[in-house]
């Protein structure tokens, strides 16, 4: 397999980035995380990238006059790395149509709920308030819908706590397994995106 180049966009802690680094930053890996971008200067994920010797960039969205010009800057940086896949890992910015269309089929996100249930924020709290028995995590291709787009995969658990933080920690553990797994499937060509659908090539 040729090297499969992955760029990761973050805004915060970057525990999902770390899970990807731990999975793929090995000498014999065909997957190369070659770029990390954060819109937050103090994102710990930038330090995780630096420790793993991955090029990392801080792009301050507040310095741009609108969403499109910020996204143009992201595009300019990303295109320098020629990514096969762009992985959103806790990137807390809504992307413009220009960005989404440019990378359609090469752009995935992880969301802490069993989509289509609970798009948006505070998913763990909503699960607890609604006494849901099941909760989970979804990886999906990004299209113009917020937290929509065709689903690559989900993991779930039975809710056994009323503490949102504890639930979040449990969900993180699922995320850290699911995200590298989905990235591997895509890199190996076992999962592809075609005409707005996820195709599993087994
Ligand atoms: C994760 O819960 C992910 O599902 C959501 O943002 C969070 C990022 O966490 N999109 P981390 O920065 O990877 O630790």
mmCIF file of C-alpha atoms and ligand atoms in Angstrom:
data_model
loop_
_atom_site.group_PDB
_atom_site.id
_atom_site.type_symbol
_atom_site.label_atom_id
_atom_site.label_comp_id
_atom_site.label_asym_id
_atom_site.label_seq_id
_atom_site.Cartn_x
_atom_site.Cartn_y
_atom_site.Cartn_z
ATOM 1 C CA UNK A 1 0.000 0.000 0.000
ATOM 2 C CA UNK A 2 1.207 3.529 -0.749
ATOM 3 C CA UNK A 3 1.464 5.798 2.252
ATOM 4 C CA UNK A 4 -1.986 7.056 3.193
ATOM 5 C CA UNK A 5 -1.707 10.636 4.372
ATOM 6 C CA UNK A 6 -3.922 11.860 7.183
ATOM 7 C CA UNK A 7 -4.443 15.392 8.497
ATOM 8 C CA UNK A 8 -6.159 15.911 11.854
ATOM 9 C CA UNK A 9 -8.097 19.022 12.901
ATOM 10 C CA UNK A 10 -8.527 19.666 16.615
ATOM 11 C CA UNK A 11 -9.566 22.347 19.085
ATOM 12 C CA UNK A 12 -8.755 20.839 22.455
ATOM 13 C CA UNK A 13 -7.355 17.980 24.456
ATOM 14 C CA UNK A 14 -6.762 15.732 21.479
ATOM 15 C CA UNK A 15 -7.258 12.363 23.161
ATOM 16 C CA UNK A 16 -8.634 11.040 19.864
ATOM 17 C CA UNK A 17 -5.577 12.438 18.084
ATOM 18 C CA UNK A 18 -3.461 10.558 20.636
ATOM 19 C CA UNK A 19 -5.328 7.329 19.918
ATOM 20 C CA UNK A 20 -4.593 7.823 16.199
ATOM 21 C CA UNK A 21 -0.928 8.591 16.924
ATOM 22 C CA UNK A 22 -0.627 5.495 19.121
ATOM 23 C CA UNK A 23 -2.172 3.362 16.383
ATOM 24 C CA UNK A 24 -0.310 4.700 13.373
ATOM 25 C CA UNK A 25 2.955 6.379 14.394
ATOM 26 C CA UNK A 26 4.925 3.198 13.951
ATOM 27 C CA UNK A 27 7.720 2.502 11.524
ATOM 28 C CA UNK A 28 5.827 -0.192 9.655
ATOM 29 C CA UNK A 29 2.550 1.778 9.388
ATOM 30 C CA UNK A 30 1.269 2.750 5.955
ATOM 31 C CA UNK A 31 -0.756 5.540 7.533
ATOM 32 C CA UNK A 32 1.111 8.811 8.018
ATOM 33 C CA UNK A 33 -0.444 11.525 10.168
ATOM 34 C CA UNK A 34 1.525 14.354 8.605
ATOM 35 C CA UNK A 35 -0.345 17.450 9.758
ATOM 36 C CA UNK A 36 -2.318 18.649 12.782
ATOM 37 C CA UNK A 37 -4.168 21.965 12.801
ATOM 38 C CA UNK A 38 -5.837 23.622 15.761
ATOM 39 C CA UNK A 39 -7.922 26.789 15.889
ATOM 40 C CA UNK A 40 -7.053 27.100 19.609
ATOM 41 C CA UNK A 41 -3.555 28.079 20.657
ATOM 42 C CA UNK A 42 -3.657 26.277 23.994
ATOM 43 C CA UNK A 43 -5.057 23.018 22.602
ATOM 44 C CA UNK A 44 -3.134 20.216 24.295
ATOM 45 C CA UNK A 45 -3.445 18.271 21.050
ATOM 46 C CA UNK A 46 -0.808 20.586 19.515
ATOM 47 C CA UNK A 47 1.647 19.390 22.147
ATOM 48 C CA UNK A 48 0.700 15.769 21.496
ATOM 49 C CA UNK A 49 1.460 16.381 17.803
ATOM 50 C CA UNK A 50 4.792 18.052 18.576
ATOM 51 C CA UNK A 51 5.806 15.174 20.865
ATOM 52 C CA UNK A 52 5.088 12.783 18.015
ATOM 53 C CA UNK A 53 7.111 14.984 15.602
ATOM 54 C CA UNK A 54 4.059 15.822 13.508
ATOM 55 C CA UNK A 55 3.921 19.220 11.784
ATOM 56 C CA UNK A 56 1.390 21.269 13.721
ATOM 57 C CA UNK A 57 -0.257 24.590 13.014
ATOM 58 C CA UNK A 58 -2.290 27.024 15.040
ATOM 59 C CA UNK A 59 -4.724 29.044 12.929
ATOM 60 C CA UNK A 60 -6.596 31.644 14.959
ATOM 61 C CA UNK A 61 -10.133 31.805 13.588
ATOM 62 C CA UNK A 62 -10.745 35.134 15.355
ATOM 63 C CA UNK A 63 -8.221 36.781 13.002
ATOM 64 C CA UNK A 64 -10.350 36.105 9.916
ATOM 65 C CA UNK A 65 -13.227 38.240 8.755
ATOM 66 C CA UNK A 66 -15.543 35.300 8.140
ATOM 67 C CA UNK A 67 -15.827 31.511 8.086
ATOM 68 C CA UNK A 68 -14.857 31.263 4.419
ATOM 69 C CA UNK A 69 -11.556 33.134 4.727
ATOM 70 C CA UNK A 70 -10.591 31.041 7.771
ATOM 71 C CA UNK A 71 -11.421 27.881 5.833
ATOM 72 C CA UNK A 72 -9.391 29.132 2.850
ATOM 73 C CA UNK A 73 -6.382 29.364 5.144
ATOM 74 C CA UNK A 74 -7.026 25.801 6.346
ATOM 75 C CA UNK A 75 -7.266 24.652 2.720
ATOM 76 C CA UNK A 76 -3.984 26.318 1.850
ATOM 77 C CA UNK A 77 -2.189 24.586 4.713
ATOM 78 C CA UNK A 78 -3.874 21.235 4.129
ATOM 79 C CA UNK A 79 -3.116 21.188 0.430
ATOM 80 C CA UNK A 80 0.583 21.488 1.253
ATOM 81 C CA UNK A 81 0.261 18.049 2.885
ATOM 82 C CA UNK A 82 -1.816 16.437 0.119
ATOM 83 C CA UNK A 83 -4.098 14.580 2.544
ATOM 84 C CA UNK A 84 -5.927 11.396 1.556
ATOM 85 C CA UNK A 85 -8.163 11.868 4.574
ATOM 86 C CA UNK A 86 -8.979 14.764 6.881
ATOM 87 C CA UNK A 87 -10.010 13.675 10.342
ATOM 88 C CA UNK A 88 -11.991 16.009 12.577
ATOM 89 C CA UNK A 89 -11.168 15.116 16.169
ATOM 90 C CA UNK A 90 -12.903 17.525 18.495
ATOM 91 C CA UNK A 91 -12.663 20.398 15.996
ATOM 92 C CA UNK A 92 -15.169 22.902 17.338
ATOM 93 C CA UNK A 93 -15.789 24.968 14.220
ATOM 94 C CA UNK A 94 -18.561 24.627 11.685
ATOM 95 C CA UNK A 95 -16.940 24.267 8.277
ATOM 96 C CA UNK A 96 -18.067 26.270 5.248
ATOM 97 C CA UNK A 97 -19.664 24.719 2.175
ATOM 98 C CA UNK A 98 -16.548 25.484 0.141
ATOM 99 C CA UNK A 99 -14.429 23.407 2.505
ATOM 100 C CA UNK A 100 -16.911 20.551 2.737
ATOM 101 C CA UNK A 101 -17.390 20.359 -1.024
ATOM 102 C CA UNK A 102 -13.666 20.441 -1.681
ATOM 103 C CA UNK A 103 -12.996 17.478 0.592
ATOM 104 C CA UNK A 104 -16.282 15.608 0.225
ATOM 105 C CA UNK A 105 -15.582 11.911 0.669
ATOM 106 C CA UNK A 106 -12.218 12.663 2.312
ATOM 107 C CA UNK A 107 -13.536 14.276 5.484
ATOM 108 C CA UNK A 108 -14.719 12.384 8.570
ATOM 109 C CA UNK A 109 -15.871 13.337 12.038
ATOM 110 C CA UNK A 110 -16.437 11.619 15.362
ATOM 111 C CA UNK A 111 -19.503 12.532 17.375
ATOM 112 C CA UNK A 112 -20.313 11.386 20.922
ATOM 113 C CA UNK A 113 -23.817 10.045 20.367
ATOM 114 C CA UNK A 114 -25.642 7.405 18.421
ATOM 115 C CA UNK A 115 -26.513 9.666 15.490
ATOM 116 C CA UNK A 116 -29.068 10.606 14.290
ATOM 117 C CA UNK A 117 -29.856 10.914 18.001
ATOM 118 C CA UNK A 118 -28.423 14.028 19.671
ATOM 119 C CA UNK A 119 -26.558 16.068 17.068
ATOM 120 C CA UNK A 120 -24.897 19.137 18.598
ATOM 121 C CA UNK A 121 -23.498 19.623 22.101
ATOM 122 C CA UNK A 122 -24.071 18.159 25.601
ATOM 123 C CA UNK A 123 -24.898 14.692 24.359
ATOM 124 C CA UNK A 124 -24.008 12.893 27.609
ATOM 125 C CA UNK A 125 -26.232 15.169 29.655
ATOM 126 C CA UNK A 126 -29.118 14.613 27.231
ATOM 127 C CA UNK A 127 -28.716 10.842 27.452
ATOM 128 C CA UNK A 128 -28.893 11.001 31.251
ATOM 129 C CA UNK A 129 -31.847 13.418 31.320
ATOM 130 C CA UNK A 130 -33.802 11.187 28.954
ATOM 131 C CA UNK A 131 -32.966 8.005 30.894
ATOM 132 C CA UNK A 132 -31.624 6.400 27.740
ATOM 133 C CA UNK A 133 -30.531 2.816 28.172
ATOM 134 C CA UNK A 134 -28.025 2.988 25.328
ATOM 135 C CA UNK A 135 -25.434 5.606 24.388
ATOM 136 C CA UNK A 136 -22.517 5.586 22.014
ATOM 137 C CA UNK A 137 -20.334 7.168 19.425
ATOM 138 C CA UNK A 138 -20.569 7.667 15.669
ATOM 139 C CA UNK A 139 -17.950 8.178 12.975
ATOM 140 C CA UNK A 140 -19.407 9.684 9.820
ATOM 141 C CA UNK A 141 -18.409 11.335 6.590
ATOM 142 C CA UNK A 142 -19.034 15.064 6.744
ATOM 143 C CA UNK A 143 -21.545 16.628 4.422
ATOM 144 C CA UNK A 144 -23.450 19.902 4.628
ATOM 145 C CA UNK A 145 -25.739 18.724 7.449
ATOM 146 C CA UNK A 146 -24.608 19.395 11.014
ATOM 147 C CA UNK A 147 -23.442 16.086 12.524
ATOM 148 C CA UNK A 148 -25.130 14.349 9.614
ATOM 149 C CA UNK A 149 -23.527 12.587 6.714
ATOM 150 C CA UNK A 150 -23.335 8.877 6.032
ATOM 151 C CA UNK A 151 -22.274 6.743 8.972
ATOM 152 C CA UNK A 152 -18.976 4.818 8.828
ATOM 153 C CA UNK A 153 -19.458 3.040 12.124
ATOM 154 C CA UNK A 154 -20.834 3.202 15.656
ATOM 155 C CA UNK A 155 -19.963 1.735 19.057
ATOM 156 C CA UNK A 156 -22.374 1.611 21.952
ATOM 157 C CA UNK A 157 -22.628 0.903 25.640
ATOM 158 C CA UNK A 158 -25.326 0.392 28.244
ATOM 159 C CA UNK A 159 -25.791 3.471 30.405
ATOM 160 C CA UNK A 160 -25.134 2.514 34.024
ATOM 161 C CA UNK A 161 -24.390 5.907 35.541
ATOM 162 C CA UNK A 162 -26.104 9.246 36.071
ATOM 163 C CA UNK A 163 -22.799 11.094 36.158
ATOM 164 C CA UNK A 164 -22.206 12.878 32.823
ATOM 165 C CA UNK A 165 -18.443 13.036 33.362
ATOM 166 C CA UNK A 166 -18.195 9.322 34.035
ATOM 167 C CA UNK A 167 -20.295 8.644 30.955
ATOM 168 C CA UNK A 168 -18.051 10.906 28.892
ATOM 169 C CA UNK A 169 -14.982 8.969 30.049
ATOM 170 C CA UNK A 170 -16.617 5.706 29.052
ATOM 171 C CA UNK A 171 -17.560 7.140 25.663
ATOM 172 C CA UNK A 172 -13.995 8.380 25.135
ATOM 173 C CA UNK A 173 -12.738 4.814 25.549
ATOM 174 C CA UNK A 174 -15.083 3.702 22.767
ATOM 175 C CA UNK A 175 -13.966 6.608 20.576
ATOM 176 C CA UNK A 176 -10.305 5.740 20.980
ATOM 177 C CA UNK A 177 -10.942 2.259 19.574
ATOM 178 C CA UNK A 178 -13.476 3.145 16.900
ATOM 179 C CA UNK A 179 -11.708 6.081 15.263
ATOM 180 C CA UNK A 180 -8.404 4.314 14.454
ATOM 181 C CA UNK A 181 -10.394 1.293 13.267
ATOM 182 C CA UNK A 182 -12.423 3.371 10.793
ATOM 183 C CA UNK A 183 -9.335 5.252 9.573
ATOM 184 C CA UNK A 184 -7.659 1.867 8.927
ATOM 185 C CA UNK A 185 -10.653 0.584 6.981
ATOM 186 C CA UNK A 186 -10.678 3.694 4.786
ATOM 187 C CA UNK A 187 -6.890 3.601 4.284
ATOM 188 C CA UNK A 188 -7.081 -0.056 3.241
ATOM 189 C CA UNK A 189 -9.881 0.699 0.776
ATOM 190 C CA UNK A 190 -12.285 -1.482 2.743
ATOM 191 C CA UNK A 191 -14.578 1.487 3.246
ATOM 192 C CA UNK A 192 -15.215 4.083 0.557
ATOM 193 C CA UNK A 193 -17.543 6.998 -0.075
ATOM 194 C CA UNK A 194 -19.541 6.993 -3.279
ATOM 195 C CA UNK A 195 -22.405 9.257 -4.325
ATOM 196 C CA UNK A 196 -23.183 10.241 -0.747
ATOM 197 C CA UNK A 197 -23.099 6.684 0.609
ATOM 198 C CA UNK A 198 -20.632 4.594 2.575
ATOM 199 C CA UNK A 199 -19.627 1.479 0.689
ATOM 200 C CA UNK A 200 -18.126 -1.449 2.629
ATOM 201 C CA UNK A 201 -15.819 -3.452 0.371
ATOM 202 C CA UNK A 202 -15.270 -6.692 2.243
HETATM 203 C C1 LIG B 1 -14.850 13.839 21.490
HETATM 204 O O1 LIG B 1 -15.784 13.468 22.454
HETATM 205 C C2 LIG B 1 -15.462 13.819 20.116
HETATM 206 O O2 LIG B 1 -16.467 12.877 19.979
HETATM 207 C C3 LIG B 1 -16.025 15.202 19.980
HETATM 208 O O3 LIG B 1 -15.121 16.032 20.653
HETATM 209 C C4 LIG B 1 -14.430 15.295 21.651
HETATM 210 C C5 LIG B 1 -12.964 15.501 21.439
HETATM 211 O O4 LIG B 1 -12.184 14.978 22.474
HETATM 212 N N1 LIG B 1 -16.231 15.537 18.600
HETATM 213 P P1 LIG B 1 -10.597 14.940 22.336
HETATM 214 O O5 LIG B 1 -10.134 16.371 22.076
HETATM 215 O O6 LIG B 1 -10.251 14.036 21.199
HETATM 216 O O7 LIG B 1 -10.104 14.439 23.646
#
